[in-house]
N, CA and C atoms as an extended XYZ file, in Angstrom:
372
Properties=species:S:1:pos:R:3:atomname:S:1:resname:S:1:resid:I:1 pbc="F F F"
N       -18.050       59.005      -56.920 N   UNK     1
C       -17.487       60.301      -57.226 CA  UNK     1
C       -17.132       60.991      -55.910 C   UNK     1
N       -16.277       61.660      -56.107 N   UNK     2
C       -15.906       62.537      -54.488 CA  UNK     2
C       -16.385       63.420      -54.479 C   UNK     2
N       -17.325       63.787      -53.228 N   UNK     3
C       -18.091       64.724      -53.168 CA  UNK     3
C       -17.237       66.199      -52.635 C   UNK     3
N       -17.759       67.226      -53.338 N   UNK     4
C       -16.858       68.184      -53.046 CA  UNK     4
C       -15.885       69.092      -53.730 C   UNK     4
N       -15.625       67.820      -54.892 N   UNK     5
C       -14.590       67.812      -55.658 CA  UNK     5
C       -14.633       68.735      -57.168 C   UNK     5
N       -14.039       69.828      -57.270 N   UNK     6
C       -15.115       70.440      -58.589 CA  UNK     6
C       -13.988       69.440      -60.036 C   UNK     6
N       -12.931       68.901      -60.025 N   UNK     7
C       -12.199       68.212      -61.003 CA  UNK     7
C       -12.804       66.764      -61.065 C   UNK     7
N       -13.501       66.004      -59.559 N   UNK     8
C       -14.291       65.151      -60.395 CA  UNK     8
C       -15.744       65.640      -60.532 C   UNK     8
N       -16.544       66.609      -60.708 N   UNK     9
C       -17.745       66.734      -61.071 CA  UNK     9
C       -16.979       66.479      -62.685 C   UNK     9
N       -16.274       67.494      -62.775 N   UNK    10
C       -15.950       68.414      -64.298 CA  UNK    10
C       -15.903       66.658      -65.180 C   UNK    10
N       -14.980       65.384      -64.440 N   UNK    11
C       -14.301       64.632      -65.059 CA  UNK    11
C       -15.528       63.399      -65.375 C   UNK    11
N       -16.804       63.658      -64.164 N   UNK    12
C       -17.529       63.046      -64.113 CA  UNK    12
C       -18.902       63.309      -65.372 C   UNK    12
N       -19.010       64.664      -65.068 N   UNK    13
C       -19.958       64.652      -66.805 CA  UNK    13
C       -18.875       64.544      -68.201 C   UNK    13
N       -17.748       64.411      -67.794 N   UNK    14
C       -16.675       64.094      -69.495 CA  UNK    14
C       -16.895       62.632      -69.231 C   UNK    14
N       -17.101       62.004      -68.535 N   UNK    15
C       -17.294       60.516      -68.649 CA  UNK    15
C       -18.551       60.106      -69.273 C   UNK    15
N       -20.046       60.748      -68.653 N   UNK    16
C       -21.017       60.799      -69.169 CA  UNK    16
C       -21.212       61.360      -70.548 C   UNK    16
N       -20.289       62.320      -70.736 N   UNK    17
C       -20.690       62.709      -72.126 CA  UNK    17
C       -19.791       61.801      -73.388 C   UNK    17
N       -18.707       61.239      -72.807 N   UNK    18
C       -18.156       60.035      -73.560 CA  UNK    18
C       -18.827       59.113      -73.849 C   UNK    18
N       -19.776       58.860      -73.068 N   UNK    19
C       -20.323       57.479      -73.235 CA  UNK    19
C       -21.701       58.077      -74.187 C   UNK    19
N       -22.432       59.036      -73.906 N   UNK    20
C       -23.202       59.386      -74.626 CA  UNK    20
C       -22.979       59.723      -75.978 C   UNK    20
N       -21.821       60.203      -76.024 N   UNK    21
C       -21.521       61.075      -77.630 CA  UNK    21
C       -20.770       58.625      -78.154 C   UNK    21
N       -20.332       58.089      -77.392 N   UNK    22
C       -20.455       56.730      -78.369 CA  UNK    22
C       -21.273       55.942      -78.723 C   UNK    22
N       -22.381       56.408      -78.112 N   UNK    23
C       -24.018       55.705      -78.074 CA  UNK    23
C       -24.638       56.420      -79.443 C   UNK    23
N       -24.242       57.858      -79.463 N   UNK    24
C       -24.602       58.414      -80.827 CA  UNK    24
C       -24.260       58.158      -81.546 C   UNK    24
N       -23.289       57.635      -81.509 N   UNK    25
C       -21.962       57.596      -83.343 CA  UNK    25
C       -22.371       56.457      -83.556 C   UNK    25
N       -22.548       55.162      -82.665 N   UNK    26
C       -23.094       53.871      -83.151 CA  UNK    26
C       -24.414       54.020      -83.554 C   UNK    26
N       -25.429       54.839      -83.028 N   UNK    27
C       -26.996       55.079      -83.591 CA  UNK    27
C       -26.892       55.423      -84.910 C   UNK    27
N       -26.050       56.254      -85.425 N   UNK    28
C       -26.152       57.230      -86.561 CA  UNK    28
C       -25.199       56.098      -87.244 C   UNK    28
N       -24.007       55.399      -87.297 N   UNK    29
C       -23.533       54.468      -87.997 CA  UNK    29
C       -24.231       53.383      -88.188 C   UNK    29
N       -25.335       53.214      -87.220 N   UNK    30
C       -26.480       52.000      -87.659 CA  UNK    30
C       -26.944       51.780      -89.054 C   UNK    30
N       -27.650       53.420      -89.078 N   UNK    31
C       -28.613       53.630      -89.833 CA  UNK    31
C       -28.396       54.769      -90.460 C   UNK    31
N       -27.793       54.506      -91.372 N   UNK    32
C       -27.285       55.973      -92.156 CA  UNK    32
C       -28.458       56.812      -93.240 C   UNK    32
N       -28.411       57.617      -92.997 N   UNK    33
C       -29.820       58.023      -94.134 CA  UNK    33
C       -30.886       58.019      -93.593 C   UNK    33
N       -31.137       57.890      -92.172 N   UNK    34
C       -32.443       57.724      -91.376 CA  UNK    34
C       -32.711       59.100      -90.649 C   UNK    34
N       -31.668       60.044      -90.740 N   UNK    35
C       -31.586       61.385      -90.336 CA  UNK    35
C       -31.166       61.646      -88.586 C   UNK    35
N       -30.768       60.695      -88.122 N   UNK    36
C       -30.148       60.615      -86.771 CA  UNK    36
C       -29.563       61.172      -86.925 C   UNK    36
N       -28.152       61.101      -88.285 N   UNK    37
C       -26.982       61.931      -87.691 CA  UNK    37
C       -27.231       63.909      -87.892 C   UNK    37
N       -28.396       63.898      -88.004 N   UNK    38
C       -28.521       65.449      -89.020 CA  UNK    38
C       -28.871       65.630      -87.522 C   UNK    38
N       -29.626       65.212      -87.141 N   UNK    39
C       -30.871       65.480      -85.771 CA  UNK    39
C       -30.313       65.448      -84.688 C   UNK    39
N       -28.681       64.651      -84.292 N   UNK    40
C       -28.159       64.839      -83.206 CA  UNK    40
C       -26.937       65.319      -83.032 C   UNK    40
N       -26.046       65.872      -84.594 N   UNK    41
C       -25.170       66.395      -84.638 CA  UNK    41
C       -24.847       67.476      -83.515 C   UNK    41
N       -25.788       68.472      -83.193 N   UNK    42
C       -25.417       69.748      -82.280 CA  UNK    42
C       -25.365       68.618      -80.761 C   UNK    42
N       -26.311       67.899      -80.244 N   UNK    43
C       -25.983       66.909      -79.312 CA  UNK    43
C       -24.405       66.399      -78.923 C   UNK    43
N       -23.986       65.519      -80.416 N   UNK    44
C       -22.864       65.272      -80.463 CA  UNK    44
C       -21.339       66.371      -80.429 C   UNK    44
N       -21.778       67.221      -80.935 N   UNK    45
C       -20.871       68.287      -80.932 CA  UNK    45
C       -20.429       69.139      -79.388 C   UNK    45
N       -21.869       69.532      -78.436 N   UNK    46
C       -21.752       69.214      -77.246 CA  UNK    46
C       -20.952       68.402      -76.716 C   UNK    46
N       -21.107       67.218      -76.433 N   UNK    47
C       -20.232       65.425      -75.644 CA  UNK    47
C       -19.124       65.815      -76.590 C   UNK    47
N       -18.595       65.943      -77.405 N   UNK    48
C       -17.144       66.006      -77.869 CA  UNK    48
C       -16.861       66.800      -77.325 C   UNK    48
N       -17.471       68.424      -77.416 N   UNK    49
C       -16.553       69.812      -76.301 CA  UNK    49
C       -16.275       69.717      -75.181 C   UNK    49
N       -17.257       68.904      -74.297 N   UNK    50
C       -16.936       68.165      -73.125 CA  UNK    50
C       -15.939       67.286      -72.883 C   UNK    50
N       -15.976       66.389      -73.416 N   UNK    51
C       -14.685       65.155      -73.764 CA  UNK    51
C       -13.479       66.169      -73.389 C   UNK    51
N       -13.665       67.175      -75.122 N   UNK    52
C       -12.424       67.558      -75.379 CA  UNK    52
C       -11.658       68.930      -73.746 C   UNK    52
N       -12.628       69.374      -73.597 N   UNK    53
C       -12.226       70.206      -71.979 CA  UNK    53
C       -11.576       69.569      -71.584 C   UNK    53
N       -11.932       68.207      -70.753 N   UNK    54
C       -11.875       67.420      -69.439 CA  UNK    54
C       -10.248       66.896      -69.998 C   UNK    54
N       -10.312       66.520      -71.316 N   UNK    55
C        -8.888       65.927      -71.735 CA  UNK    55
C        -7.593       67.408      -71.826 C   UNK    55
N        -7.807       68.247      -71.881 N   UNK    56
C        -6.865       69.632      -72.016 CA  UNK    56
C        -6.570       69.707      -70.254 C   UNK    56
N        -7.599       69.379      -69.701 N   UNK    57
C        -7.639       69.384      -67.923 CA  UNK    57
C        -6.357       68.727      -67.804 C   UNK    57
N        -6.311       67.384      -67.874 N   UNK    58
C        -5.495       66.182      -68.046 CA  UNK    58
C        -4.566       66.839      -68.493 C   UNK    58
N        -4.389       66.786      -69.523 N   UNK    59
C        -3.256       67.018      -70.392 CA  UNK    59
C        -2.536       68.322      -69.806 C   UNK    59
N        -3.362       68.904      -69.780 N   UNK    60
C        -2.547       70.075      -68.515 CA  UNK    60
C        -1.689       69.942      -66.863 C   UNK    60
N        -2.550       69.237      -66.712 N   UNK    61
C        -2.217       68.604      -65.280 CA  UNK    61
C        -1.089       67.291      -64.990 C   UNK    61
N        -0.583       67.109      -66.109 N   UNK    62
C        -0.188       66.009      -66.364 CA  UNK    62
C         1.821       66.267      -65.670 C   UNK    62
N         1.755       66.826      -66.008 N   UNK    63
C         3.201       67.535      -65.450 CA  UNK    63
C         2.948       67.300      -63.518 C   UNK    63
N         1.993       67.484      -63.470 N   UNK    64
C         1.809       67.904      -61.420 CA  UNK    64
C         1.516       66.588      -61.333 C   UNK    64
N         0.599       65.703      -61.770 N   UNK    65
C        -0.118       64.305      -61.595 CA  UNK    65
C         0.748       63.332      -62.082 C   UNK    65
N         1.248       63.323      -62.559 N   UNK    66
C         2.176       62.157      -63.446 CA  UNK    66
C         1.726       61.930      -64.323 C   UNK    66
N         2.456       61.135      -65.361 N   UNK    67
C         1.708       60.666      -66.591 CA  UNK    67
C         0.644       59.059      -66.509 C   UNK    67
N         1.065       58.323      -65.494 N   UNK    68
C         0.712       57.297      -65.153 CA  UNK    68
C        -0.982       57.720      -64.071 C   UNK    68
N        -1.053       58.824      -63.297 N   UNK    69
C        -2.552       59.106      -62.857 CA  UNK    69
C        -3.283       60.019      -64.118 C   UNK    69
N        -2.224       60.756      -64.955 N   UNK    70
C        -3.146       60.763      -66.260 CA  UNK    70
C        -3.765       59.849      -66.996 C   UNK    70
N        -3.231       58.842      -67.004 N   UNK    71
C        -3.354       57.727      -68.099 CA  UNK    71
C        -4.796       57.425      -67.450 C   UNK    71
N        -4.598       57.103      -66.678 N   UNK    72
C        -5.780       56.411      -65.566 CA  UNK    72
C        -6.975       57.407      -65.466 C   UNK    72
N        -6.902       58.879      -65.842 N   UNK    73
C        -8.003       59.496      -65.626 CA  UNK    73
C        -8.670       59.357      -67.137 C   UNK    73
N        -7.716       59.279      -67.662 N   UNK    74
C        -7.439       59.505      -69.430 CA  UNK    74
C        -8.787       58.151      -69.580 C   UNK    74
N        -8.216       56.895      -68.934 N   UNK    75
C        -8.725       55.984      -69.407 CA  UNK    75
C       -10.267       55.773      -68.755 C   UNK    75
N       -10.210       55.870      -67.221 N   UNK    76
C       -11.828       56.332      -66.774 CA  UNK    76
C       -12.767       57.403      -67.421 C   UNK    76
N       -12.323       58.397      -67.549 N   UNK    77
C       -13.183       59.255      -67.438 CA  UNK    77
C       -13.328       59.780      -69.161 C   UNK    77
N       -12.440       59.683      -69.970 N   UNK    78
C       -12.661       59.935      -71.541 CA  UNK    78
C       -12.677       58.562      -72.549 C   UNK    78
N       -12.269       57.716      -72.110 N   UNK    79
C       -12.316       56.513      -72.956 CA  UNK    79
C       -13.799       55.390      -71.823 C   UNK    79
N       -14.033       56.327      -70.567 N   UNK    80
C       -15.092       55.530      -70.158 CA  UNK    80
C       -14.934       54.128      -69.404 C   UNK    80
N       -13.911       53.835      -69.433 N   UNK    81
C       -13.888       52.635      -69.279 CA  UNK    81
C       -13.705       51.982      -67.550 C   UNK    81
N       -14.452       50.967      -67.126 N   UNK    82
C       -14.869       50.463      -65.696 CA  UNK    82
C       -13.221       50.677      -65.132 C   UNK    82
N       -13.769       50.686      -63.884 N   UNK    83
C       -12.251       50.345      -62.984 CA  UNK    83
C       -11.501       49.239      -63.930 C   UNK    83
N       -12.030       48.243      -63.549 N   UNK    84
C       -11.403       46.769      -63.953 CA  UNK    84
C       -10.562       46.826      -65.427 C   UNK    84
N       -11.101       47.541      -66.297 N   UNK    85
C       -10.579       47.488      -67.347 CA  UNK    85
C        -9.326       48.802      -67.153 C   UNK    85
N        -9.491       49.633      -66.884 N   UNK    86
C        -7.999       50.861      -66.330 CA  UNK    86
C        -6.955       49.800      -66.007 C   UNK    86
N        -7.820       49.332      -64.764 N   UNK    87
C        -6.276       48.465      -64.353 CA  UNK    87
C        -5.118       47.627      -64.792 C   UNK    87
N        -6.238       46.642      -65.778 N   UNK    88
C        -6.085       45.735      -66.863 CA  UNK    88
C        -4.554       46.894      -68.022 C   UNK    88
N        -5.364       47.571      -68.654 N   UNK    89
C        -4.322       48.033      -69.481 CA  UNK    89
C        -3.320       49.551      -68.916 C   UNK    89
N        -3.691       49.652      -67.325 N   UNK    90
C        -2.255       50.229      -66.686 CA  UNK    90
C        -0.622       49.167      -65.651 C   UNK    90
N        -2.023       48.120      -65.508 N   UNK    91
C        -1.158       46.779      -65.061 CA  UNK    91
C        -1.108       46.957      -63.443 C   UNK    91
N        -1.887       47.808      -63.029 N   UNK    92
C        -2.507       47.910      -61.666 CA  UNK    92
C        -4.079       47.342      -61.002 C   UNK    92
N        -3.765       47.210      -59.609 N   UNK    93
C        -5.230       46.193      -59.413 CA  UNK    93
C        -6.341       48.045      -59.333 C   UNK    93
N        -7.903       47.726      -59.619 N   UNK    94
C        -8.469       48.737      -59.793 CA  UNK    94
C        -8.711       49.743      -58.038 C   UNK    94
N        -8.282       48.970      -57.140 N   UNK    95
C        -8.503       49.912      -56.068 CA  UNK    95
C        -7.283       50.857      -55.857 C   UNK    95
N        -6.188       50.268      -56.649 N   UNK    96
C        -4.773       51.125      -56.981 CA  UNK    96
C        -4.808       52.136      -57.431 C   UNK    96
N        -5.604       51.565      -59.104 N   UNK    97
C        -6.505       52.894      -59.820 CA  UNK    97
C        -7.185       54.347      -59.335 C   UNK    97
N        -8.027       53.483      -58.451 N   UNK    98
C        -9.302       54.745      -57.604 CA  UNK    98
C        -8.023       55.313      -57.036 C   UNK    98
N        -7.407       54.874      -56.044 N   UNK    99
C        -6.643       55.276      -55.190 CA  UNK    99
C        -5.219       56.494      -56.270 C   UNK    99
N        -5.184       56.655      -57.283 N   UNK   100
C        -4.162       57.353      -58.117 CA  UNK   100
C        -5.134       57.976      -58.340 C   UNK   100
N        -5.997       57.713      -59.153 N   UNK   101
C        -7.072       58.705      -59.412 CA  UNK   101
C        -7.574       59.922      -58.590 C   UNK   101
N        -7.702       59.469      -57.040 N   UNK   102
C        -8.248       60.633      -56.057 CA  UNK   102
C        -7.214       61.275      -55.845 C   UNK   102
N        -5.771       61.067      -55.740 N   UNK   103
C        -4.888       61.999      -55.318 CA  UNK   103
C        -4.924       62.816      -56.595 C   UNK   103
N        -4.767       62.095      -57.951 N   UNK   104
C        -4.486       63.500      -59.193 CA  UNK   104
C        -5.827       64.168      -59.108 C   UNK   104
N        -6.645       63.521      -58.565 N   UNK   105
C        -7.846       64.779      -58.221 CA  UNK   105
C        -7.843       65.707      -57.514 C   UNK   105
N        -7.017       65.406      -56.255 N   UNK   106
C        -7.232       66.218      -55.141 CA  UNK   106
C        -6.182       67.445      -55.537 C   UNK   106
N        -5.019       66.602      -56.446 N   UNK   107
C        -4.133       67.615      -56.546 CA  UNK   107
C        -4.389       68.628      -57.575 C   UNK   107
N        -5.339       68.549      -58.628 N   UNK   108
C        -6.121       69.155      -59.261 CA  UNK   108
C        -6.930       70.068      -58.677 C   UNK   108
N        -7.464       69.831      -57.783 N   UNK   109
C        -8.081       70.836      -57.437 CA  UNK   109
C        -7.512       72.165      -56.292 C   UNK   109
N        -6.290       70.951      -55.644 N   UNK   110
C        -5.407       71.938      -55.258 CA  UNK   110
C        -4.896       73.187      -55.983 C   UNK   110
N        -4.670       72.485      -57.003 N   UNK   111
C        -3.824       73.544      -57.700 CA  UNK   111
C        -4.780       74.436      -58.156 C   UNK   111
N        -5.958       74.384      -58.440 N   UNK   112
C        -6.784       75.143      -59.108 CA  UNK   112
C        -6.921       75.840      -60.099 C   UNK   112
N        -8.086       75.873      -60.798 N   UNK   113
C        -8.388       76.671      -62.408 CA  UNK   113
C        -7.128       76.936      -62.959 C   UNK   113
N        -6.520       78.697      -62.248 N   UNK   114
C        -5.541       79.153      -62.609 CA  UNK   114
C        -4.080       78.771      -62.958 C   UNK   114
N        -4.115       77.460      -61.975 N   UNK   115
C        -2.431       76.874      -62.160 CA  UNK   115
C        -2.476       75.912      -63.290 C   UNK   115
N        -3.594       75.137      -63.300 N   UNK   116
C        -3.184       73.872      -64.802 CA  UNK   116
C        -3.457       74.444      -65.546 C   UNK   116
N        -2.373       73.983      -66.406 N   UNK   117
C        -2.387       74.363      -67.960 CA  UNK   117
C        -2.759       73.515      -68.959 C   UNK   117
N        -3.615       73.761      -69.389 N   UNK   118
C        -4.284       73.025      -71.178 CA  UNK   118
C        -3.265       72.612      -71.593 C   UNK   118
N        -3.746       71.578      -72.492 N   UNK   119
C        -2.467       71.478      -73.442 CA  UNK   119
C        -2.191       72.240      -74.273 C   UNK   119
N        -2.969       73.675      -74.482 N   UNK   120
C        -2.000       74.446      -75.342 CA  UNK   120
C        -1.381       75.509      -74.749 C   UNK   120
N        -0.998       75.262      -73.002 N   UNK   121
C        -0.170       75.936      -72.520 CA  UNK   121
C        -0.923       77.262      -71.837 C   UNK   121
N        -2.302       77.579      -71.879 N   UNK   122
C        -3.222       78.608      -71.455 CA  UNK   122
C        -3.867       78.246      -70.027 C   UNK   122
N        -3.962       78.707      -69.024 N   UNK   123
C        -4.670       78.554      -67.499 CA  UNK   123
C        -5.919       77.766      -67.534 C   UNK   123
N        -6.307       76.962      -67.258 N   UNK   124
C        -7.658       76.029      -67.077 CA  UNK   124
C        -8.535       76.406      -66.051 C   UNK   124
């Protein structure tokens, strides 16, 4: 993670909370009727608001970053998925990846809070 960086802290717990809120949905699809899903719903509801922020970030930023270092943040940091696999389905090698990734970061944070826009067009 780049230290310093407040767009990858932000992108870095939407990654963690991706992976956590899919660890839940498979627990609670295990075992249905065992009361997991009653007991971790507010949990889960959390990791989705998170998810869903970090992706309006993106989706906002997407105009300044390109759509191609979106895709790539899109695919690390909300779908979770390792370098190796980004690269795989952007068709870039993964140090290409990191390397797109830190500039739409940096330029993210350049721009700051006030300049990206959500995807519903409101200041981030």
């Amino acid at each position: 993670m780049r230290e310093g960086s407040p767009t990858a802290r932000r992108l870095e717990r939407a990654r963690r909370a991706a992976v956590d809120l899919r660890r839940m949905e498979r627990a609670a699809a295990k075992a249905p009727g065992d009361g997991f899903a009653d007991a971790s719903a507010e949990a889960r509801e959390r990791c989705g608001a998170e998810v869903a922020d970090a992706d309006r970030a993106i989706w906002g930023a997407e105009g300044a970053v390109g759509p191609a270092a979106a895709s790539i943040l899109r695919l690390r940091y909300l779908d979770a998925l390792t370098w190796r696999q980004v690269a795989a389905a952007v068709g870039m090698s993964p140090s290409r990846c990191r390397t797109r990734a830190d500039a739409a970061m940096d330029l993210m944070d350049a721009l700051g809070p006030g300049r990206v826009k959500d995807g519903d067009g409101d200041a981030t």
